[in-house]
Amino acid sequence: PGARVAIMFPNVPQYLIAMLGTLRAGFTVVNVNLLYTPRELEHQLRDSGAEVLAILENFAHVYQSIGNPSLVQKVIVSSLGESLGPKGVLVNLIARHVKKIVPHWDFPCIKFNQALKIGRGHGYRRPTLNLDDIVFLQYTGGTTGVSKGAVLLHRNILANILQIEAWLDPALVSRQEQQLVFLCALPLTHIFALTACALLGMRKGGKLLLVVNPRDIGGFIKYLAQHPEINIFPGVNTLFHALIHRPEFLKVKFPNLLVTIGGGMAVQRKTAELWQKLTGVPIAQGYGLSETSPVVCVNTPFVKEFTGSIGMPVPSTDVLILDEEDQELPFGSPGEIAIKGPQVMTGYWNRPEETTQCMTPQGYFKSGDIGTMSVDGFVHIVDRKKDMIVVAGFKVFPNEVEEIIAQMPGVGECAVVGVPHRKLGEIVKAFIVKTDPNLSEVQVIAYCKEQMTTYKRPRKIIFIDEMPKSIVGKILRRHLRDA
């Protein structure tokens, strides 16, 4: 017990089999980001001390490129079609030879089904586990620097599942014993989808609809049209935005949709309002982090319209807004969101100093996010602390500027970063993906002049074809900052 198994699968049945098999054996799951480069994968495998890597053949070349075949003791490789029966042969043929999405790789490994066969031959011996054993090492950029593993115990994950269940159950009263259908479009290796889709879905005896590649928006919309039974739809702003701006999405019906959950990044009001108009269901925005298993706050599933807030803390969770000296701020004042509850990690794997930095003496985890709390307990996200821009001493929060620019006709997506300036310290720089090819820098600057005070306005406008995004579709401002 306690051995680490790294899993690098998209949303295919093999992920759930590998994850649950690892847990039933008493081991620890190390989820791996599918977008990792060889350098990033090597860092995570070394840092976690993973002994086994289970990987889809589409990504096997990434492991091979590390050039160290003994980095882990065993590598288990699967193909896209391996759990699909006879249909799998055709799926693999198309993946390898038609779409050519399986780059060449060649190293000693165990095939996935072979590993299952070997396992069946051993029989099952129930491991001795307790609530304080590690269940997941969930890697994150977190609140400081390099990617590190948030240590999540069985008690953390179980608590968060029960917290989300308590939030969801009132919305299910009228359904009686009907099976819930969860749409799993976000990658299950990400903590949001892992808990809110896979684990909560299994807790509720639900049906999980696995979407392998939601970035193929055309194919994803066809899939949605084929599944009107969807009840629970977790997503992120960029995914909702991409869907609602495709003409074919207008034809998709959601007669059974109960809850749309927005997380992972700030949901923009313009996107949320159009989503509700097209689907009939508002987005209940929530908030969480890898370090908190992940859910901290969420709006009620009975919300009638998009509120702009991230809701209230889930049961048994305390949230404070702290100043730079870790002192509690009054209602309405922006400060760092700090969290205390049974879902909060014990610390970062083998990083005691960084663990100490992010915890207060009272046991609150400092999130690195700036927020405010209203008198009635609703929390609003302002921005990431490290993304805050200081222009001539004035604080500028990118989310606010992005929200305003996103409402301008002709703007598809936008992101704002701070860049150094000799006199002002920093200035605001905006990156825009435009839907109107005639949109100009002059027009954007004029629009911002009408909408924002001087120090908040972007001084530079850069038009780009595509935003850099994380595995869940979160815009990566740091990549734009470094560009």
JSON list of C-alpha atoms in Angstrom, two decimals, residues 351-469:
[
{"chain": "A", "resi": 351, "resn": "ARG", "atom": "CA", "xyz": [7.67, 20.19, -0.05]},
{"chain": "A", "resi": 352, "resn": "PRO", "atom": "CA", "xyz": [7.36, 21.18, 3.62]},
{"chain": "A", "resi": 353, "resn": "GLU", "atom": "CA", "xyz": [8.50, 24.79, 3.07]},
{"chain": "A", "resi": 354, "resn": "GLU", "atom": "CA", "xyz": [5.91, 25.46, 0.36]},
{"chain": "A", "resi": 355, "resn": "THR", "atom": "CA", "xyz": [3.26, 23.78, 2.50]},
{"chain": "A", "resi": 356, "resn": "THR", "atom": "CA", "xyz": [4.11, 26.11, 5.38]},
{"chain": "A", "resi": 357, "resn": "GLN", "atom": "CA", "xyz": [3.94, 29.15, 3.07]},
{"chain": "A", "resi": 358, "resn": "CYS", "atom": "CA", "xyz": [0.37, 28.40, 1.98]},
{"chain": "A", "resi": 359, "resn": "MET", "atom": "CA", "xyz": [-1.10, 27.60, 5.42]},
{"chain": "A", "resi": 360, "resn": "THR", "atom": "CA", "xyz": [-1.98, 30.02, 8.23]},
{"chain": "A", "resi": 361, "resn": "PRO", "atom": "CA", "xyz": [-1.24, 29.12, 11.87]},
{"chain": "A", "resi": 362, "resn": "GLN", "atom": "CA", "xyz": [-5.00, 28.56, 12.28]},
{"chain": "A", "resi": 363, "resn": "GLY", "atom": "CA", "xyz": [-4.98, 25.87, 9.57]},
{"chain": "A", "resi": 364, "resn": "TYR", "atom": "CA", "xyz": [-6.44, 27.87, 6.69]},
{"chain": "A", "resi": 365, "resn": "PHE", "atom": "CA", "xyz": [-5.14, 27.18, 3.19]},
{"chain": "A", "resi": 366, "resn": "LYS", "atom": "CA", "xyz": [-4.24, 30.39, 1.35]},
{"chain": "A", "resi": 367, "resn": "SER", "atom": "CA", "xyz": [-5.55, 29.91, -2.17]},
{"chain": "A", "resi": 368, "resn": "GLY", "atom": "CA", "xyz": [-3.62, 32.57, -4.08]},
{"chain": "A", "resi": 369, "resn": "ASP", "atom": "CA", "xyz": [-6.96, 33.90, -5.34]},
{"chain": "A", "resi": 370, "resn": "ILE", "atom": "CA", "xyz": [-8.26, 37.38, -4.59]},
{"chain": "A", "resi": 371, "resn": "GLY", "atom": "CA", "xyz": [-11.94, 37.59, -3.68]},
{"chain": "A", "resi": 372, "resn": "THR", "atom": "CA", "xyz": [-14.58, 39.40, -1.66]},
{"chain": "A", "resi": 373, "resn": "MET", "atom": "CA", "xyz": [-17.37, 38.15, 0.59]},
{"chain": "A", "resi": 374, "resn": "SER", "atom": "CA", "xyz": [-20.77, 39.83, 0.92]},
{"chain": "A", "resi": 375, "resn": "VAL", "atom": "CA", "xyz": [-22.61, 40.24, 4.21]},
{"chain": "A", "resi": 376, "resn": "ASP", "atom": "CA", "xyz": [-24.87, 37.29, 3.31]},
{"chain": "A", "resi": 377, "resn": "GLY", "atom": "CA", "xyz": [-21.90, 34.97, 2.74]},
{"chain": "A", "resi": 378, "resn": "PHE", "atom": "CA", "xyz": [-21.61, 34.94, -1.05]},
{"chain": "A", "resi": 379, "resn": "VAL", "atom": "CA", "xyz": [-18.06, 34.95, -2.38]},
{"chain": "A", "resi": 380, "resn": "HIS", "atom": "CA", "xyz": [-16.93, 36.73, -5.54]},
{"chain": "A", "resi": 381, "resn": "ILE", "atom": "CA", "xyz": [-13.66, 35.94, -7.29]},
{"chain": "A", "resi": 382, "resn": "VAL", "atom": "CA", "xyz": [-11.69, 39.01, -8.27]},
{"chain": "A", "resi": 383, "resn": "ASP", "atom": "CA", "xyz": [-8.60, 37.34, -9.77]},
{"chain": "A", "resi": 384, "resn": "ARG", "atom": "CA", "xyz": [-5.48, 35.29, -9.18]},
{"chain": "A", "resi": 385, "resn": "LYS", "atom": "CA", "xyz": [-3.14, 37.10, -6.81]},
{"chain": "A", "resi": 386, "resn": "LYS", "atom": "CA", "xyz": [-0.16, 36.51, -9.10]},
{"chain": "A", "resi": 387, "resn": "ASP", "atom": "CA", "xyz": [-2.10, 37.84, -12.13]},
{"chain": "A", "resi": 388, "resn": "MET", "atom": "CA", "xyz": [-2.89, 41.19, -10.52]},
{"chain": "A", "resi": 389, "resn": "ILE", "atom": "CA", "xyz": [-1.41, 44.13, -12.44]},
{"chain": "A", "resi": 390, "resn": "VAL", "atom": "CA", "xyz": [-0.14, 47.23, -10.64]},
{"chain": "A", "resi": 391, "resn": "VAL", "atom": "CA", "xyz": [-0.25, 50.36, -12.82]},
{"chain": "A", "resi": 392, "resn": "ALA", "atom": "CA", "xyz": [1.32, 53.41, -11.16]},
{"chain": "A", "resi": 393, "resn": "GLY", "atom": "CA", "xyz": [0.35, 51.98, -7.78]},
{"chain": "A", "resi": 394, "resn": "PHE", "atom": "CA", "xyz": [-3.24, 51.17, -8.80]},
{"chain": "A", "resi": 395, "resn": "LYS", "atom": "CA", "xyz": [-4.37, 47.54, -8.72]},
{"chain": "A", "resi": 396, "resn": "VAL", "atom": "CA", "xyz": [-5.89, 46.17, -11.93]},
{"chain": "A", "resi": 397, "resn": "PHE", "atom": "CA", "xyz": [-7.59, 42.77, -11.96]},
{"chain": "A", "resi": 398, "resn": "PRO", "atom": "CA", "xyz": [-7.47, 41.05, -15.39]},
{"chain": "A", "resi": 399, "resn": "ASN", "atom": "CA", "xyz": [-10.86, 39.34, -14.94]},
{"chain": "A", "resi": 400, "resn": "GLU", "atom": "CA", "xyz": [-12.62, 42.70, -14.77]},
{"chain": "A", "resi": 401, "resn": "VAL", "atom": "CA", "xyz": [-10.93, 44.04, -17.90]},
{"chain": "A", "resi": 402, "resn": "GLU", "atom": "CA", "xyz": [-11.51, 40.77, -19.78]},
{"chain": "A", "resi": 403, "resn": "GLU", "atom": "CA", "xyz": [-15.19, 40.75, -18.83]},
{"chain": "A", "resi": 404, "resn": "ILE", "atom": "CA", "xyz": [-15.62, 44.24, -20.33]},
{"chain": "A", "resi": 405, "resn": "ILE", "atom": "CA", "xyz": [-13.68, 43.55, -23.54]},
{"chain": "A", "resi": 406, "resn": "ALA", "atom": "CA", "xyz": [-15.54, 40.24, -24.04]},
{"chain": "A", "resi": 407, "resn": "GLN", "atom": "CA", "xyz": [-18.79, 42.19, -24.37]},
{"chain": "A", "resi": 408, "resn": "MET", "atom": "CA", "xyz": [-17.50, 44.16, -27.35]},
{"chain": "A", "resi": 409, "resn": "PRO", "atom": "CA", "xyz": [-18.97, 43.05, -30.71]},
{"chain": "A", "resi": 410, "resn": "GLY", "atom": "CA", "xyz": [-16.39, 41.22, -32.79]},
{"chain": "A", "resi": 411, "resn": "VAL", "atom": "CA", "xyz": [-14.45, 39.84, -29.83]},
{"chain": "A", "resi": 412, "resn": "GLY", "atom": "CA", "xyz": [-14.38, 36.06, -29.50]},
{"chain": "A", "resi": 413, "resn": "GLU", "atom": "CA", "xyz": [-11.97, 35.50, -26.61]},
{"chain": "A", "resi": 414, "resn": "CYS", "atom": "CA", "xyz": [-9.69, 37.83, -24.71]},
{"chain": "A", "resi": 415, "resn": "ALA", "atom": "CA", "xyz": [-7.02, 37.68, -22.04]},
{"chain": "A", "resi": 416, "resn": "VAL", "atom": "CA", "xyz": [-5.21, 40.45, -20.22]},
{"chain": "A", "resi": 417, "resn": "VAL", "atom": "CA", "xyz": [-1.72, 40.47, -18.69]},
{"chain": "A", "resi": 418, "resn": "GLY", "atom": "CA", "xyz": [0.64, 43.01, -17.17]},
{"chain": "A", "resi": 419, "resn": "VAL", "atom": "CA", "xyz": [3.91, 43.89, -18.90]},
{"chain": "A", "resi": 420, "resn": "PRO", "atom": "CA", "xyz": [6.78, 45.97, -17.48]},
{"chain": "A", "resi": 421, "resn": "HIS", "atom": "CA", "xyz": [6.79, 49.73, -18.10]},
{"chain": "A", "resi": 422, "resn": "ARG", "atom": "CA", "xyz": [9.64, 52.13, -17.28]},
{"chain": "A", "resi": 423, "resn": "LYS", "atom": "CA", "xyz": [7.50, 54.89, -15.76]},
{"chain": "A", "resi": 424, "resn": "LEU", "atom": "CA", "xyz": [4.32, 53.14, -14.58]},
{"chain": "A", "resi": 425, "resn": "GLY", "atom": "CA", "xyz": [5.80, 49.88, -13.31]},
{"chain": "A", "resi": 426, "resn": "GLU", "atom": "CA", "xyz": [3.36, 47.85, -15.41]},
{"chain": "A", "resi": 427, "resn": "ILE", "atom": "CA", "xyz": [0.80, 48.47, -18.12]},
{"chain": "A", "resi": 428, "resn": "VAL", "atom": "CA", "xyz": [-2.14, 46.40, -19.32]},
{"chain": "A", "resi": 429, "resn": "LYS", "atom": "CA", "xyz": [-1.74, 44.34, -22.49]},
{"chain": "A", "resi": 430, "resn": "ALA", "atom": "CA", "xyz": [-4.74, 42.63, -24.08]},
{"chain": "A", "resi": 431, "resn": "PHE", "atom": "CA", "xyz": [-4.72, 39.59, -26.37]},
{"chain": "A", "resi": 432, "resn": "ILE", "atom": "CA", "xyz": [-7.83, 39.10, -28.50]},
{"chain": "A", "resi": 433, "resn": "VAL", "atom": "CA", "xyz": [-9.17, 36.36, -30.75]},
{"chain": "A", "resi": 434, "resn": "LYS", "atom": "CA", "xyz": [-11.58, 38.22, -33.00]},
{"chain": "A", "resi": 435, "resn": "THR", "atom": "CA", "xyz": [-14.73, 36.99, -34.70]},
{"chain": "A", "resi": 436, "resn": "ASP", "atom": "CA", "xyz": [-14.95, 40.13, -36.87]},
{"chain": "A", "resi": 437, "resn": "PRO", "atom": "CA", "xyz": [-11.91, 40.28, -39.18]},
{"chain": "A", "resi": 438, "resn": "ASN", "atom": "CA", "xyz": [-12.36, 44.05, -39.51]},
{"chain": "A", "resi": 439, "resn": "LEU", "atom": "CA", "xyz": [-11.99, 44.71, -35.78]},
{"chain": "A", "resi": 440, "resn": "SER", "atom": "CA", "xyz": [-9.03, 47.03, -35.23]},
{"chain": "A", "resi": 441, "resn": "GLU", "atom": "CA", "xyz": [-6.78, 48.06, -32.38]},
{"chain": "A", "resi": 442, "resn": "VAL", "atom": "CA", "xyz": [-8.10, 51.62, -32.63]},
{"chain": "A", "resi": 443, "resn": "GLN", "atom": "CA", "xyz": [-11.69, 50.40, -32.16]},
{"chain": "A", "resi": 444, "resn": "VAL", "atom": "CA", "xyz": [-10.79, 48.31, -29.11]},
{"chain": "A", "resi": 445, "resn": "ILE", "atom": "CA", "xyz": [-8.89, 51.16, -27.47]},
{"chain": "A", "resi": 446, "resn": "ALA", "atom": "CA", "xyz": [-11.79, 53.55, -28.14]},
{"chain": "A", "resi": 447, "resn": "TYR", "atom": "CA", "xyz": [-14.25, 51.06, -26.63]},
{"chain": "A", "resi": 448, "resn": "CYS", "atom": "CA", "xyz": [-12.09, 50.60, -23.54]},
{"chain": "A", "resi": 449, "resn": "LYS", "atom": "CA", "xyz": [-11.83, 54.38, -23.16]},
{"chain": "A", "resi": 450, "resn": "GLU", "atom": "CA", "xyz": [-15.63, 54.53, -22.86]},
{"chain": "A", "resi": 451, "resn": "GLN", "atom": "CA", "xyz": [-15.84, 51.62, -20.42]},
{"chain": "A", "resi": 452, "resn": "MET", "atom": "CA", "xyz": [-12.84, 51.92, -18.09]},
{"chain": "A", "resi": 453, "resn": "THR", "atom": "CA", "xyz": [-10.86, 54.40, -16.06]},
{"chain": "A", "resi": 454, "resn": "THR", "atom": "CA", "xyz": [-7.43, 55.35, -17.41]},
{"chain": "A", "resi": 455, "resn": "TYR", "atom": "CA", "xyz": [-5.15, 52.97, -15.50]},
{"chain": "A", "resi": 456, "resn": "LYS", "atom": "CA", "xyz": [-7.30, 49.89, -16.30]},
{"chain": "A", "resi": 457, "resn": "ARG", "atom": "CA", "xyz": [-7.26, 50.43, -20.07]},
{"chain": "A", "resi": 458, "resn": "PRO", "atom": "CA", "xyz": [-5.01, 48.23, -22.21]},
{"chain": "A", "resi": 459, "resn": "ARG", "atom": "CA", "xyz": [-2.15, 50.22, -23.74]},
{"chain": "A", "resi": 460, "resn": "LYS", "atom": "CA", "xyz": [-1.34, 47.41, -26.16]},
{"chain": "A", "resi": 461, "resn": "ILE", "atom": "CA", "xyz": [-3.74, 45.24, -28.17]},
{"chain": "A", "resi": 462, "resn": "ILE", "atom": "CA", "xyz": [-2.48, 42.04, -29.80]},
{"chain": "A", "resi": 463, "resn": "PHE", "atom": "CA", "xyz": [-4.71, 39.98, -32.11]},
{"chain": "A", "resi": 464, "resn": "ILE", "atom": "CA", "xyz": [-3.96, 36.25, -32.13]},
{"chain": "A", "resi": 465, "resn": "ASP", "atom": "CA", "xyz": [-5.53, 33.23, -33.84]},
{"chain": "A", "resi": 466, "resn": "GLU", "atom": "CA", "xyz": [-5.88, 31.05, -30.75]},
{"chain": "A", "resi": 467, "resn": "MET", "atom": "CA", "xyz": [-5.51, 31.31, -26.99]},
{"chain": "A", "resi": 468, "resn": "PRO", "atom": "CA", "xyz": [-3.07, 29.00, -25.17]},
{"chain": "A", "resi": 469, "resn": "LYS", "atom": "CA", "xyz": [-5.16, 26.79, -22.90]}
]
